[in-house]
């Protein structure tokens, strides 16, 4: 018997955990996502402050570039961390990894808040800050896919994409809180006080948030599928090699998942980072750009949940083709609107772009996770999600800056993203992972 013989064994009529337990599972996953994305986005939100506090002050541009190196480093390490923590979710359990990632991420965030400055400890300051950023990257590497898997494996109904939409929605709440807390402190405190010690507050808030998240996650049960899988493996003395099995036997499904999510991965990084830069370059000012960013995070949860409901009702292919089709039509006009000189037009374009990006998030989450059998799900989902995020998402900002420098217009990057979205449409039409539509066809109706 091999690991491939281990499959879902729950009876078809098994109602799963009761309603209260399912709500607790959902709360633990969503709250963890909020904390993780708050922590991870906070570094980028306060990158200017970090550059002044922890890097040499002789050249502000060099300091800022050094701080942004931490952003790149965290993303570059995510696939490597996923290769370790993804299999750990298959061997030690989903809940174990969810607690571990939350602790590691929060140590990194709180560490930045407690770190002595460059003026106090010299060159050790940037080294230690980058180490904290590495911890954040490790924590973020498998949080999202493992949390989604945790929800899916506890659920026995026909709401898979709706629950995925809630998971996507929670990832907007974290950056919203990070940006909002930073904005309120910056506006409420004297500039001297914020620069001296106030900037530490958002990072230190990670401590109580993490304690709440860990407490909740410690008091939810491991997923039924993992318990059954582990018991069957132990009973039959199966040697579990989830990473090797995922790469050898499921590489095709991983490539399809990466291709399907390619356009949305680029879009996510445009929202998280490049829109602010593009609006500032267009002359709208930093405050207007930051408020536009806040608005995108505020509206983000609604299309995510709506897209999930539609995917459960009509199948995941429908919202994916509609969403990516709108991206093909509207991405270039979005960047032209930012460069139009009209703040109203620019904000409308940014909000519409965010709506589309989150609208396709739920069926993509289902594809990232449920395209694989339980025994390799942690490994395969972490690998495909992080490879796509790093290769396509984290490079989007660099490509955007390069194309702007070559052409003098942000529309050039719009054409680049349009081409990526066409690839995702082709995957949705001709190579859709079966799991995205499978649940709608086979699950019993639910009132």
XYZ file of C-alpha atoms in Angstrom:
447
model
C 0.000 0.000 0.000
C 1.306 3.485 -0.904
C 0.347 6.974 0.160
C -1.767 7.257 -2.973
C -4.116 4.643 -1.490
C -5.009 6.996 1.356
C -8.121 8.928 0.366
C -11.118 10.579 1.939
C -12.889 7.885 3.922
C -15.701 9.770 5.661
C -19.141 8.348 4.913
C -21.101 10.264 2.299
C -23.822 11.082 4.786
C -21.502 12.198 7.558
C -22.748 15.636 8.625
C -19.323 16.568 9.982
C -18.787 18.743 13.039
C -21.793 20.490 14.490
C -22.555 24.088 13.604
C -20.811 25.559 16.643
C -17.644 23.570 15.972
C -17.619 24.594 12.293
C -17.985 28.228 13.246
C -15.068 27.883 15.645
C -12.965 26.318 12.886
C -13.864 29.144 10.511
C -13.110 31.783 13.157
C -9.723 30.260 13.949
C -8.717 30.179 10.278
C -9.973 33.665 9.458
C -8.537 35.299 12.577
C -5.184 33.696 11.851
C -5.301 35.089 8.313
C -6.077 38.558 9.674
C -3.111 38.428 12.065
C -0.733 36.991 9.465
C -1.631 39.538 6.789
C -1.579 42.393 9.302
C 1.935 41.387 10.313
C 3.214 40.764 6.812
C 1.848 43.966 5.249
C 2.889 46.220 8.134
C 6.551 46.100 7.116
C 5.761 47.462 3.657
C 3.328 50.053 5.014
C 5.996 51.526 7.313
C 8.991 50.864 5.064
C 9.982 54.541 5.066
C 10.065 54.585 8.895
C 11.980 51.296 8.992
C 14.576 52.682 6.583
C 15.182 55.673 8.865
C 15.317 53.677 12.102
C 17.378 50.639 11.137
C 19.553 51.560 8.166
C 22.407 54.080 7.711
C 21.051 57.612 7.447
C 23.646 58.990 5.029
C 21.540 58.326 1.922
C 17.739 58.088 2.367
C 17.329 56.403 -1.026
C 19.819 53.680 -0.124
C 18.099 53.214 3.234
C 14.694 52.832 1.608
C 16.033 50.412 -0.994
C 17.626 48.386 1.807
C 14.316 48.281 3.660
C 12.540 47.133 0.498
C 15.149 44.406 0.170
C 13.407 42.898 3.188
C 10.165 42.767 1.192
C 11.866 40.904 -1.649
C 13.736 38.609 0.749
C 10.553 37.544 2.536
C 8.872 36.610 -0.728
C 11.950 34.885 -2.134
C 12.110 32.603 0.905
C 8.444 31.619 0.814
C 8.779 28.716 -1.661
C 11.723 27.345 0.332
C 9.803 27.612 3.596
C 6.793 26.058 1.906
C 8.886 23.014 0.969
C 9.462 22.417 4.688
C 6.216 23.524 6.310
C 3.886 22.162 3.614
C 5.017 18.551 4.169
C 4.909 19.212 7.909
C 1.175 19.902 7.554
C 0.812 16.496 5.889
C 2.891 14.700 8.531
C 2.180 16.521 11.804
C -1.216 18.002 11.128
C -2.898 21.120 9.776
C -3.580 22.572 13.236
C 0.048 22.096 14.322
C 1.318 24.103 11.360
C -1.333 26.812 11.765
C -0.196 27.413 15.345
C 3.472 27.290 14.337
C 3.120 29.818 11.501
C 1.213 32.239 13.707
C 3.887 32.082 16.419
C 6.804 32.455 13.979
C 5.181 35.360 12.139
C 4.336 37.201 15.358
C 7.837 36.766 16.786
C 9.204 38.400 13.652
C 6.738 41.299 13.844
C 7.132 41.940 17.573
C 10.906 41.636 17.137
C 10.897 44.622 14.798
C 8.862 46.595 17.337
C 11.367 45.813 20.107
C 14.554 46.173 18.052
C 17.172 48.815 18.980
C 17.806 51.300 16.185
C 20.865 51.720 13.959
C 21.946 54.657 16.122
C 21.995 52.331 19.156
C 23.609 49.122 17.849
C 24.978 50.002 14.421
C 25.203 47.410 11.664
C 23.540 44.771 13.869
C 20.227 46.646 13.503
C 19.616 46.032 9.764
C 20.868 42.443 10.085
C 18.436 41.692 12.912
C 15.551 43.449 11.179
C 16.100 41.426 8.017
C 16.209 38.284 10.179
C 12.825 39.270 11.628
C 11.566 39.753 8.083
C 12.787 36.242 7.247
C 10.690 34.935 10.155
C 7.701 36.778 8.729
C 8.286 35.190 5.332
C 8.493 31.733 6.900
C 5.284 32.328 8.828
C 3.437 33.550 5.735
C 4.615 30.735 3.470
C 1.888 28.204 4.259
C -0.578 30.121 6.419
C -3.134 30.863 3.715
C -3.260 27.477 2.011
C -3.168 25.559 5.307
C -5.949 27.702 6.779
C -8.090 27.140 3.684
C -7.371 23.413 3.817
C -8.306 23.393 7.511
C -11.693 24.905 6.656
C -12.310 22.592 3.692
C -11.468 19.407 5.572
C -13.857 20.288 8.388
C -16.712 21.095 6.009
C -19.078 18.399 4.698
C -21.596 20.641 2.952
C -21.694 22.292 -0.464
C -20.316 25.688 0.585
C -16.672 25.136 -0.301
C -16.225 28.220 -2.494
C -18.305 30.401 -0.168
C -15.998 29.434 2.700
C -13.012 30.066 0.445
C -14.472 33.526 -0.203
C -14.593 34.197 3.528
C -10.951 33.131 3.761
C -10.031 35.521 0.935
C -12.036 38.277 2.643
C -10.034 37.872 5.842
C -6.799 38.548 3.947
C -8.090 42.047 3.137
C -8.910 42.782 6.762
C -5.296 42.333 7.933
C -3.750 44.911 5.560
C -6.729 47.198 6.210
C -5.991 47.122 9.939
C -2.257 47.635 9.356
C -2.835 50.631 7.107
C -5.577 52.070 9.328
C -3.572 51.742 12.571
C -0.539 53.338 10.914
C -2.617 56.135 9.400
C -4.349 56.938 12.711
C -1.084 57.000 14.658
C 0.640 59.165 12.059
C -2.207 61.692 12.075
C -2.870 61.632 15.833
C 0.699 61.815 17.175
C 3.238 64.617 16.844
C 5.718 63.717 14.116
C 8.629 63.732 16.585
C 6.879 61.299 18.934
C 5.871 58.945 16.146
C 9.417 58.881 14.761
C 10.876 58.372 18.231
C 8.652 55.574 19.553
C 5.116 55.686 18.147
C 6.023 53.632 15.084
C 6.692 50.665 17.394
C 3.037 50.448 18.501
C 1.649 48.770 15.346
C 4.373 46.111 15.499
C 3.843 45.430 19.204
C 0.095 45.023 18.670
C 1.037 41.728 17.039
C 1.608 40.246 20.510
C -1.979 40.404 21.864
C -3.375 39.558 18.426
C -1.167 36.467 18.239
C -2.081 35.352 21.762
C -5.766 35.462 20.880
C -5.167 33.606 17.623
C -3.048 30.879 19.225
C -5.600 30.400 22.016
C -8.420 29.877 19.524
C -6.389 27.566 17.291
C -5.305 25.441 20.242
C -8.961 24.855 21.110
C -10.137 23.522 17.746
C -9.852 19.900 16.658
C -7.577 18.571 13.963
C -9.407 17.892 10.696
C -11.247 14.561 10.370
C -9.507 13.811 7.064
C -6.048 14.235 8.548
C -6.888 12.058 11.550
C -8.236 9.328 9.292
C -5.267 9.609 6.945
C -2.735 9.455 9.785
C -4.470 6.484 11.405
C -4.609 4.590 8.112
C -0.941 5.311 7.407
C 0.027 4.084 10.870
C -2.136 0.990 10.609
C -0.693 -0.032 7.248
C 2.878 1.098 8.009
C 2.869 3.471 5.056
C 6.013 5.551 4.589
C 4.713 9.060 4.034
C 6.736 11.155 1.591
C 4.314 13.998 0.788
C 6.723 16.409 -0.881
C 8.306 13.819 -3.148
C 4.906 12.366 -4.029
C 3.487 15.813 -4.786
C 6.341 16.702 -7.146
C 6.447 13.325 -8.885
C 2.765 12.616 -9.281
C 0.936 15.945 -9.114
C 3.222 18.374 -10.952
C 0.673 18.747 -13.766
C -2.080 19.805 -11.356
C 0.330 22.234 -9.689
C 1.176 23.840 -13.032
C -2.523 24.193 -13.864
C -3.179 25.832 -10.488
C -0.264 28.246 -11.012
C -1.493 29.142 -14.498
C -5.073 29.563 -13.327
C -4.039 31.977 -10.577
C -1.372 33.853 -12.552
C -3.452 36.930 -13.374
C -4.778 37.257 -9.844
C -1.308 36.874 -8.312
C -0.091 39.821 -10.398
C -3.240 41.783 -9.588
C -2.836 41.232 -5.846
C 0.627 42.762 -5.801
C -0.528 45.676 -7.915
C -3.141 46.413 -5.242
C -0.806 45.846 -2.292
C 2.125 47.864 -3.558
C 2.111 49.425 -6.999
C -1.122 51.416 -6.952
C 0.210 53.657 -4.175
C 3.433 54.288 -6.121
C 1.580 54.881 -9.394
C -0.820 57.386 -7.811
C 2.012 59.281 -6.141
C 3.919 59.374 -9.449
C 0.736 60.672 -11.087
C 0.755 63.640 -8.695
C -2.113 62.740 -6.363
C 0.027 62.904 -3.218
C 0.865 60.314 -0.582
C -2.212 60.946 1.589
C -4.648 60.459 -1.298
C -2.780 57.354 -2.417
C -2.919 55.898 1.092
C -6.642 56.649 1.413
C -7.262 54.946 -1.940
C -5.338 51.941 -0.629
C -7.528 51.892 2.485
C -10.620 51.934 0.286
C -9.446 48.940 -1.741
C -8.949 46.881 1.414
C -12.316 48.017 2.796
C -14.292 46.862 -0.247
C -12.169 43.733 -0.809
C -14.162 41.263 1.347
C -17.490 41.779 -0.456
C -16.590 40.599 -3.978
C -14.606 37.706 -2.466
C -17.694 36.329 -0.719
C -19.957 37.031 -3.719
C -17.571 35.260 -6.093
C -17.533 32.266 -3.753
C -21.321 32.052 -3.686
C -21.512 32.206 -7.481
C -18.842 29.518 -7.779
C -20.844 27.199 -5.511
C -23.979 27.803 -7.542
C -22.635 27.767 -11.100
C -19.182 26.226 -10.807
C -15.812 27.908 -10.425
C -15.244 28.304 -14.160
C -17.951 30.996 -14.441
C -16.554 33.642 -12.053
C -13.016 32.910 -13.244
C -13.790 33.516 -16.927
C -15.975 36.542 -16.147
C -13.376 38.039 -13.800
C -10.381 37.479 -16.043
C -12.400 38.672 -19.044
C -13.056 41.949 -17.223
C -9.348 42.215 -16.427
C -8.515 41.832 -20.120
C -10.938 44.626 -20.969
C -10.222 46.990 -18.081
C -6.602 46.605 -16.908
C -5.080 49.007 -19.454
C -7.905 51.569 -18.944
C -7.270 51.311 -15.178
C -3.670 52.478 -15.569
C -4.680 55.127 -18.095
C -7.215 56.411 -15.534
C -4.477 56.703 -12.898
C -2.499 58.834 -15.315
C -5.501 60.956 -16.340
C -5.029 63.595 -13.654
C -8.513 63.014 -12.240
C -8.450 61.738 -8.646
C -12.083 60.598 -8.865
C -11.451 58.592 -12.022
C -8.278 57.099 -10.570
C -10.002 55.995 -7.346
C -12.934 54.460 -9.257
C -10.480 52.542 -11.449
C -8.478 51.268 -8.470
C -11.631 50.146 -6.629
C -13.018 48.389 -9.724
C -9.687 46.618 -10.227
C -9.729 45.417 -6.616
C -13.324 44.218 -6.969
C -12.403 42.020 -9.942
C -9.248 40.695 -8.296
C -11.083 39.538 -5.168
C -14.087 38.269 -7.145
C -11.989 35.429 -8.599
C -10.237 34.639 -5.299
C -12.589 31.948 -3.950
C -12.472 29.456 -6.846
C -8.726 30.029 -7.105
C -8.318 29.120 -3.430
C -10.295 25.942 -4.062
C -8.015 25.125 -6.993
C -4.823 25.816 -5.017
C -5.835 23.429 -2.234
C -8.420 20.906 -3.393
C -6.727 19.888 -6.634
C -4.727 17.393 -4.552
C -5.526 14.345 -2.409
C -5.335 14.716 1.391
C -1.974 12.984 1.854
C -0.094 15.585 -0.244
C -2.466 18.538 0.055
C -0.306 20.567 2.439
C 2.836 20.063 0.355
C 1.296 20.586 -3.087
C -0.855 23.597 -2.152
C 2.034 25.371 -0.410
C 4.338 24.717 -3.348
C 2.039 25.845 -6.163
C 0.758 28.881 -4.254
C 4.198 30.138 -3.228
C 5.834 29.509 -6.583
C 3.074 31.474 -8.295
C 3.198 34.233 -5.676
C 6.979 34.601 -5.863
C 7.551 34.136 -9.595
C 4.598 36.210 -10.806
C 3.422 38.313 -7.889
C 6.604 39.510 -6.211
C 8.214 40.418 -9.546
C 5.224 42.500 -10.659
C 6.476 45.688 -8.997
C 9.928 45.421 -10.551
C 8.460 44.767 -14.003
C 6.052 47.685 -13.581
C 8.860 50.089 -12.633
C 11.036 48.837 -15.509
C 8.242 49.172 -18.079
C 7.409 52.666 -16.825
C 11.058 53.661 -17.177
C 11.223 52.304 -20.728
C 7.880 53.596 -22.009
C 7.037 56.497 -19.686
C 3.508 55.201 -19.110
C 1.877 52.824 -16.630
C -0.253 51.448 -19.445
C 2.719 49.325 -20.536
C 2.422 47.279 -17.366
C -1.321 47.090 -17.992
C -0.618 45.284 -21.264
C 1.766 42.914 -19.466
C -0.918 41.971 -16.930
C -3.504 41.639 -19.709
C -1.307 39.016 -21.385
C -0.978 37.117 -18.088
C -4.773 37.173 -17.658
C -5.238 35.716 -21.143
C -3.095 32.757 -20.054
C -5.302 32.288 -16.985
C -8.441 32.362 -19.174
C -6.989 29.668 -21.428
C -6.288 27.474 -18.394
C -9.837 28.043 -17.119
C -11.323 27.074 -20.478
C -9.097 24.168 -21.479
C -7.301 22.875 -18.353
C -9.486 23.728 -15.362
C -8.502 21.681 -12.283
C -11.362 19.229 -11.749
C -11.779 20.062 -8.053
C -12.962 23.602 -8.822
C -16.256 22.332 -10.288
C -16.375 18.874 -8.743
C -17.886 19.961 -5.419
C -20.840 21.716 -7.072
C -21.713 18.614 -9.067
C -21.479 16.001 -6.330
C -22.367 17.700 -3.020
C -25.924 17.329 -1.704
C -28.125 20.385 -1.670
C -28.218 22.394 1.523
C -30.961 24.619 2.773
